[in-house]
XYZ file of C-alpha atoms in Angstrom:
476
model
C 130.113 118.907 37.560
C 126.576 118.761 38.961
C 123.802 117.976 36.519
C 121.806 121.211 36.724
C 119.231 120.007 34.204
C 118.378 117.024 36.418
C 118.250 119.277 39.484
C 115.877 121.631 37.663
C 113.587 118.709 36.795
C 113.540 117.520 40.414
C 112.808 121.008 41.765
C 110.094 121.578 39.163
C 108.496 118.233 39.997
C 108.685 118.991 43.718
C 106.951 122.330 43.312
C 104.420 120.684 41.020
C 103.521 118.233 43.803
C 103.449 121.150 46.274
C 101.000 123.033 44.054
C 98.804 119.938 43.817
C 98.835 119.676 47.628
C 97.848 123.362 47.865
C 95.029 122.688 45.400
C 93.772 119.872 47.652
C 94.026 122.128 50.711
C 92.019 124.938 49.115
C 89.275 122.502 48.159
C 88.947 120.790 51.516
C 90.447 122.770 54.390
C 88.465 122.884 57.646
C 90.376 125.599 59.480
C 91.954 128.690 57.933
C 94.875 128.555 60.383
C 95.807 125.022 59.398
C 95.416 125.768 55.698
C 97.613 128.875 55.889
C 100.285 126.965 57.817
C 100.412 124.194 55.236
C 100.433 126.600 52.268
C 103.324 128.621 53.714
C 105.282 125.451 54.394
C 104.597 123.975 50.960
C 105.758 127.150 49.209
C 108.739 127.925 51.456
C 110.066 124.444 52.264
C 108.461 121.976 49.853
C 111.184 119.327 50.396
C 110.027 119.072 54.021
C 106.354 120.037 53.777
C 105.372 117.800 50.854
C 106.190 114.456 52.571
C 104.715 115.743 55.841
C 101.500 116.757 54.081
C 101.193 113.421 52.290
C 101.344 111.647 55.662
C 99.691 114.114 58.056
C 97.874 116.690 55.935
C 94.657 114.927 55.042
C 91.574 115.809 57.059
C 89.149 113.368 55.468
C 89.468 109.617 55.674
C 88.629 109.330 51.971
C 88.779 105.547 51.667
C 86.367 105.135 54.557
C 84.028 107.713 53.009
C 83.911 105.728 49.773
C 83.445 102.463 51.643
C 80.636 103.993 53.699
C 78.829 105.009 50.505
C 79.248 101.541 49.015
C 78.190 99.890 52.251
C 75.140 102.112 52.708
C 73.153 99.404 50.927
C 73.994 97.129 53.863
C 74.138 99.549 56.774
C 71.249 101.902 55.969
C 68.599 99.146 56.154
C 70.015 98.102 59.526
C 69.898 101.694 60.763
C 66.333 102.111 59.462
C 65.328 98.858 61.165
C 66.994 99.995 64.403
C 65.254 103.402 64.271
C 61.878 101.817 63.493
C 62.172 99.347 66.357
C 63.373 102.080 68.709
C 60.296 104.173 67.951
C 58.142 101.527 69.593
C 60.069 101.768 72.843
C 58.889 104.758 74.884
C 61.399 107.043 76.557
C 60.860 109.840 79.082
C 60.250 113.428 78.039
C 63.098 115.919 78.181
C 61.548 119.344 78.852
C 63.068 122.405 77.188
C 65.724 120.343 75.461
C 64.046 118.667 72.496
C 65.939 120.665 69.869
C 69.196 120.102 71.704
C 68.689 116.343 71.648
C 67.455 116.354 68.067
C 70.720 117.986 66.987
C 72.767 115.362 68.779
C 70.724 112.562 67.229
C 71.303 114.001 63.748
C 75.015 114.360 64.423
C 75.354 110.729 65.470
C 73.005 109.439 62.737
C 71.367 107.352 65.449
C 68.141 107.600 67.446
C 67.685 108.201 71.145
C 66.242 105.040 72.629
C 64.481 104.308 75.897
C 64.234 101.254 78.143
C 68.019 101.185 78.665
C 70.067 100.821 81.805
C 73.472 102.530 82.008
C 75.958 101.693 84.723
C 78.818 104.076 85.442
C 82.095 102.169 85.831
C 84.277 104.573 87.769
C 87.691 102.955 87.496
C 89.751 100.400 85.656
C 89.193 97.552 88.075
C 85.393 97.855 87.955
C 85.434 98.236 84.173
C 87.698 95.306 83.398
C 85.797 92.980 85.722
C 82.544 94.018 84.022
C 84.107 93.384 80.603
C 85.306 89.947 81.702
C 81.878 89.055 83.125
C 80.061 90.166 79.965
C 82.328 88.089 77.732
C 81.945 85.069 80.013
C 78.141 85.415 79.766
C 78.007 85.726 75.950
C 76.184 82.907 74.178
C 76.260 83.944 70.483
C 79.005 86.464 69.681
C 81.519 88.918 71.138
C 82.516 92.093 69.295
C 85.660 93.912 70.425
C 87.131 97.169 69.124
C 89.944 98.814 71.078
C 92.575 101.407 70.305
C 95.209 99.783 72.529
C 95.440 96.072 73.307
C 98.403 94.792 75.326
C 99.685 91.265 75.881
C 100.075 91.802 79.634
C 98.007 90.367 82.502
C 94.794 91.953 81.226
C 95.527 90.848 77.671
C 96.309 87.309 78.806
C 93.050 87.037 80.724
C 91.059 88.276 77.735
C 92.846 85.802 75.482
C 91.955 82.948 77.843
C 88.303 84.018 78.041
C 88.007 84.354 74.266
C 89.611 80.950 73.678
C 87.187 79.364 76.119
C 84.162 81.049 74.527
C 85.311 80.072 71.026
C 85.538 76.469 72.182
C 81.903 76.782 73.341
C 80.841 77.925 69.853
C 80.625 81.667 70.556
C 81.804 83.783 67.620
C 84.533 86.360 68.311
C 85.342 89.408 66.161
C 88.458 91.303 67.255
C 89.262 94.752 65.794
C 92.259 96.823 66.906
C 94.041 99.986 65.740
C 97.375 99.568 63.942
C 99.067 102.526 65.652
C 97.596 102.216 69.136
C 98.379 98.483 69.283
C 101.699 98.725 67.477
C 103.446 96.759 70.250
C 100.882 93.948 70.330
C 102.943 90.846 69.431
C 102.036 88.701 66.482
C 101.823 85.536 68.577
C 98.892 87.044 70.516
C 96.923 87.631 67.322
C 97.956 84.233 65.945
C 96.642 82.545 69.089
C 93.279 84.230 68.617
C 93.076 83.258 64.952
C 94.132 79.701 65.689
C 91.325 79.449 68.248
C 88.844 80.548 65.574
C 88.445 84.296 66.136
C 88.056 86.731 63.257
C 90.863 89.260 63.753
C 91.800 92.376 61.798
C 93.414 95.733 62.314
C 91.615 98.915 61.332
C 93.789 99.409 58.248
C 95.156 95.959 57.538
C 92.286 94.814 55.337
C 92.359 97.912 53.148
C 96.026 98.879 52.895
C 95.737 100.289 49.374
C 92.780 102.474 50.269
C 94.438 103.607 53.483
C 97.940 104.405 52.251
C 99.218 107.866 53.203
C 96.444 108.110 55.818
C 98.328 106.885 58.897
C 97.499 110.103 60.752
C 93.950 108.811 61.264
C 93.399 106.546 64.272
C 90.521 104.424 65.463
C 90.405 105.617 69.069
C 87.199 103.786 69.990
C 86.921 101.326 72.900
C 83.865 99.135 72.378
C 82.663 95.738 73.545
C 79.277 94.299 72.533
C 77.987 90.888 73.559
C 75.036 89.262 71.743
C 73.617 92.698 70.824
C 72.221 92.874 74.384
C 74.921 94.616 76.394
C 77.664 97.005 75.350
C 80.523 98.987 76.842
C 82.116 102.294 75.854
C 84.513 104.731 77.497
C 88.151 105.666 77.850
C 89.637 102.378 79.056
C 91.907 100.336 76.802
C 92.947 96.743 77.417
C 96.086 96.965 79.539
C 97.559 96.694 83.025
C 97.970 100.446 83.510
C 94.457 100.529 84.997
C 95.258 97.951 87.702
C 97.636 98.263 90.652
C 100.385 95.645 90.785
C 101.551 96.616 94.281
C 99.807 98.214 97.297
C 99.708 101.990 96.946
C 100.742 101.957 93.297
C 99.243 104.746 91.186
C 97.033 103.613 88.324
C 95.433 105.451 85.445
C 92.207 107.191 86.450
C 89.593 106.384 83.839
C 85.868 105.818 83.341
C 83.718 103.497 81.252
C 80.002 102.851 80.835
C 77.969 99.650 80.607
C 74.866 99.914 78.409
C 72.101 97.328 78.534
C 69.079 97.659 76.271
C 68.336 98.916 72.746
C 71.257 101.395 72.820
C 73.656 98.435 72.771
C 72.637 98.063 69.122
C 73.895 101.616 68.543
C 77.343 100.529 69.701
C 76.992 97.431 67.523
C 76.117 99.543 64.488
C 79.226 101.711 64.953
C 81.332 98.580 65.368
C 79.853 97.028 62.233
C 80.669 100.072 60.091
C 84.302 99.908 61.218
C 84.449 96.133 60.741
C 82.896 96.431 57.296
C 85.636 98.892 56.353
C 88.508 96.886 57.834
C 87.476 93.315 56.968
C 85.099 93.912 54.040
C 82.606 91.622 55.743
C 79.124 91.861 57.240
C 78.683 89.177 59.922
C 75.226 87.967 60.890
C 74.289 89.761 64.119
C 71.248 90.193 66.308
C 69.322 93.388 65.464
C 66.256 92.839 67.629
C 66.338 95.372 70.488
C 65.527 94.072 73.933
C 64.567 96.251 76.868
C 66.843 96.297 79.874
C 65.654 94.147 82.754
C 65.752 97.196 85.026
C 65.704 100.903 84.225
C 64.045 103.076 81.620
C 66.871 105.374 80.636
C 67.062 107.458 77.501
C 70.400 106.884 75.724
C 72.070 108.090 72.544
C 75.150 106.490 71.023
C 77.112 109.190 69.207
C 79.966 108.073 66.928
C 82.227 110.644 65.255
C 84.962 110.327 62.657
C 86.902 112.138 59.899
C 84.621 110.344 57.438
C 81.555 112.276 58.665
C 79.842 114.937 56.619
C 80.246 117.368 59.515
C 82.876 117.800 62.212
C 80.702 115.708 64.499
C 82.942 115.711 67.559
C 83.500 119.481 67.439
C 79.787 120.137 67.014
C 78.969 117.799 69.896
C 81.166 119.775 72.270
C 79.881 123.110 70.943
C 76.302 121.945 71.423
C 77.023 120.973 75.027
C 78.881 124.200 75.790
C 76.367 126.527 74.161
C 73.369 124.881 75.833
C 74.811 124.669 79.337
C 72.831 126.873 81.756
C 74.237 126.258 85.229
C 77.153 123.868 85.010
C 79.583 122.426 82.472
C 82.198 120.002 83.775
C 84.529 118.289 81.317
C 87.207 115.730 82.168
C 89.870 115.144 79.513
C 93.516 114.067 79.639
C 94.319 116.636 76.946
C 93.119 120.236 76.824
C 94.159 121.886 73.569
C 90.904 123.402 72.242
C 90.720 125.296 68.978
C 89.465 128.877 68.710
C 85.762 128.079 68.434
C 85.807 125.742 71.454
C 87.710 128.140 73.715
C 85.471 131.020 72.616
C 82.359 128.990 73.437
C 83.805 128.098 76.851
C 84.524 131.781 77.524
C 80.974 132.776 76.615
C 79.545 130.041 78.837
C 81.609 131.246 81.797
C 80.631 134.871 81.113
C 76.935 134.042 81.241
C 77.412 132.495 84.680
C 77.886 128.825 83.886
C 80.168 126.946 86.281
C 82.805 125.831 83.751
C 85.421 123.407 85.037
C 87.980 121.526 82.979
C 89.586 118.578 84.746
C 92.985 117.535 83.365
C 95.871 115.478 84.767
C 98.868 116.962 86.564
C 100.980 114.005 85.444
C 100.991 113.777 81.670
C 101.811 111.067 79.163
C 102.423 113.614 76.379
C 104.751 116.509 77.252
C 103.885 118.876 74.394
C 100.123 118.614 74.942
C 100.681 119.020 78.680
C 102.648 122.236 78.069
C 100.077 123.552 75.573
C 97.345 123.456 78.241
C 99.192 126.075 80.324
C 98.967 128.597 77.498
C 95.190 128.834 78.058
C 95.404 129.754 81.745
C 95.348 133.538 81.386
C 92.399 133.502 78.984
C 90.562 130.983 81.138
C 91.091 132.840 84.427
C 89.995 136.183 82.995
C 86.507 134.926 82.179
C 86.026 132.457 85.046
C 86.902 129.096 83.478
C 88.420 126.853 86.152
C 91.144 124.474 84.981
C 91.898 121.847 87.625
C 94.751 119.332 87.675
C 94.023 115.883 89.085
C 96.811 115.067 91.542
C 96.986 111.339 92.442
C 97.921 109.920 89.017
C 97.358 110.142 85.284
C 93.729 111.049 84.530
C 92.586 109.514 81.231
C 88.780 109.732 81.460
C 86.634 111.550 78.888
C 83.421 112.692 80.573
C 81.022 115.602 80.000
C 78.380 116.793 82.484
C 75.866 119.432 81.368
C 73.826 120.967 84.211
C 71.731 118.247 85.853
C 70.296 117.333 82.462
C 72.631 114.899 80.755
C 76.070 113.325 80.877
C 78.283 111.622 78.312
C 81.037 109.043 78.721
C 83.198 108.314 75.711
C 86.574 108.282 74.014
C 87.047 111.861 72.741
C 89.574 114.307 74.173
C 89.476 118.095 73.978
C 92.122 118.301 71.265
C 92.447 118.564 67.508
C 93.051 114.846 67.011
C 89.739 113.836 68.574
C 87.879 116.688 66.905
C 89.110 116.029 63.372
C 91.351 112.977 62.977
C 90.206 110.173 65.260
C 87.293 107.780 65.132
C 85.561 108.391 68.474
C 82.314 107.397 70.189
C 80.305 108.308 73.289
C 77.199 107.219 75.185
C 74.975 110.073 76.332
C 72.052 109.750 78.726
C 69.512 112.042 80.379
C 68.784 109.576 83.205
C 68.791 111.530 86.517
C 70.376 108.678 88.494
C 73.223 108.274 85.993
C 73.769 112.045 85.856
C 73.895 112.107 89.665
C 76.484 109.306 89.652
C 78.644 111.265 87.197
C 78.294 114.397 89.327
C 79.388 112.557 92.476
C 82.324 110.966 90.642
C 83.569 114.278 89.247
C 83.116 116.003 92.610
C 85.382 113.366 94.157
C 87.933 113.866 91.372
C 87.813 117.654 91.745
C 88.351 117.300 95.490
C 91.625 115.568 94.660
C 92.644 118.266 92.194
C 94.366 121.639 92.321
C 92.918 124.635 90.504
C 95.471 126.302 88.265
C 95.832 130.072 88.395
C 97.233 132.439 85.800
C 100.334 132.742 88.008
C 101.098 129.091 87.223
C 101.859 130.358 83.730
C 102.813 134.022 84.144
C 105.236 133.516 87.032
C 107.182 130.798 85.260
C 110.338 131.427 83.258
C 110.282 132.967 79.790
C 111.629 129.705 78.408
C 108.678 127.783 79.929
C 106.146 130.242 78.503
C 107.750 130.071 75.060
C 107.653 126.283 75.248
C 103.936 126.394 76.132
C 103.091 128.739 73.275
C 105.183 126.711 70.816
C 103.515 123.486 71.930
C 100.119 125.106 71.383
C 101.085 125.956 67.792
C 102.171 122.376 67.193
C 99.088 120.829 68.829
C 97.096 120.371 65.581
C 99.860 118.075 64.307
C 100.149 115.944 67.473
């Protein structure tokens, strides 16, 4: 005979946990749609929804928030010092856009700085060679933070460079994401540690504080050398960006090299993550130095689920709402929420040239399908969604009019908006903006514009799959 008393206790306990989860949702939800979905699931199917919520339901990286507050005693003086030093470095005026830039500076908790030089690195080969050269030239320290690190040809070359620099007395700090670099073998990390590098994963140093928060990822790709030069963009450390054979398709991606005071902005973001992961505050250079050439105005804009605001969402909304003539966005994933798609529609309706560049060949089927569900809405108001044809497009680039451009790590999806740690470099420099424009024009020339028929004329099963994928997108 079944023990009904024990079963009643288990069911009561399960619903008690479900009610506690609902209590947490009501106190902290960011979107009504997500909250309603979780509440319905927790009430109707608690045996499934409760474990899913414990793993995927949190929208604030609470341990990081607490660590940030504790570490403010260390980080705030560095930020104040950085801001004070940046004030003494003049940067060019930005007519009719002061409020727009002030908002972005507040979002990123960092200042715009002048006397920088940004170089657009338009593909994997150019980026990786620039990364190798910067590490070879380092004399004091090398700071790395990447979502994905592989032990392939690229990984082997980096390992050799870092070993050589460590032997020369250069300090190396190596931070990687647990999920993104899940396949990185232990012998690779052991070799780095044996050579003298400080190595940690984003969650490894704080497992107790991070438990049940595996849905959060550190998606940043940062390199800083000596506090003088930094790199940020969409490129991870792997062979997928380099052709092995003639004619082989490689991932299409973009990075940015930053020389000047803004490199300290990348360093500050790296330090906050390192402080969380390793509980350490290494001695670094915080004296800004002007770039040898160029006088570009640059903002480093980090975003994360530990922020007071939804920084990444507000960044995109600010760009969309302030665009006057043109808004071009390149992203491998296009699954915007309601407020983003509404803002894009309004921009197109007021005559802005809105183009979204996505890949035709996808690395994530559900997100690829979800993008098709926006075609009808996009076409009706004049938004142009274009699929890049030659290979997988992985770049994350934003171009607003002829006024500013951003290169970073954030995609147009829920994960980047609310769950990932992301970062971007934004500049108003006319020559950099022109380089981004020319690059995107070349990419668009190799793309096909999607029409509503690409969705409406497909089978009912395909359309249902697209709509279902769109519903699931916030969980992906």
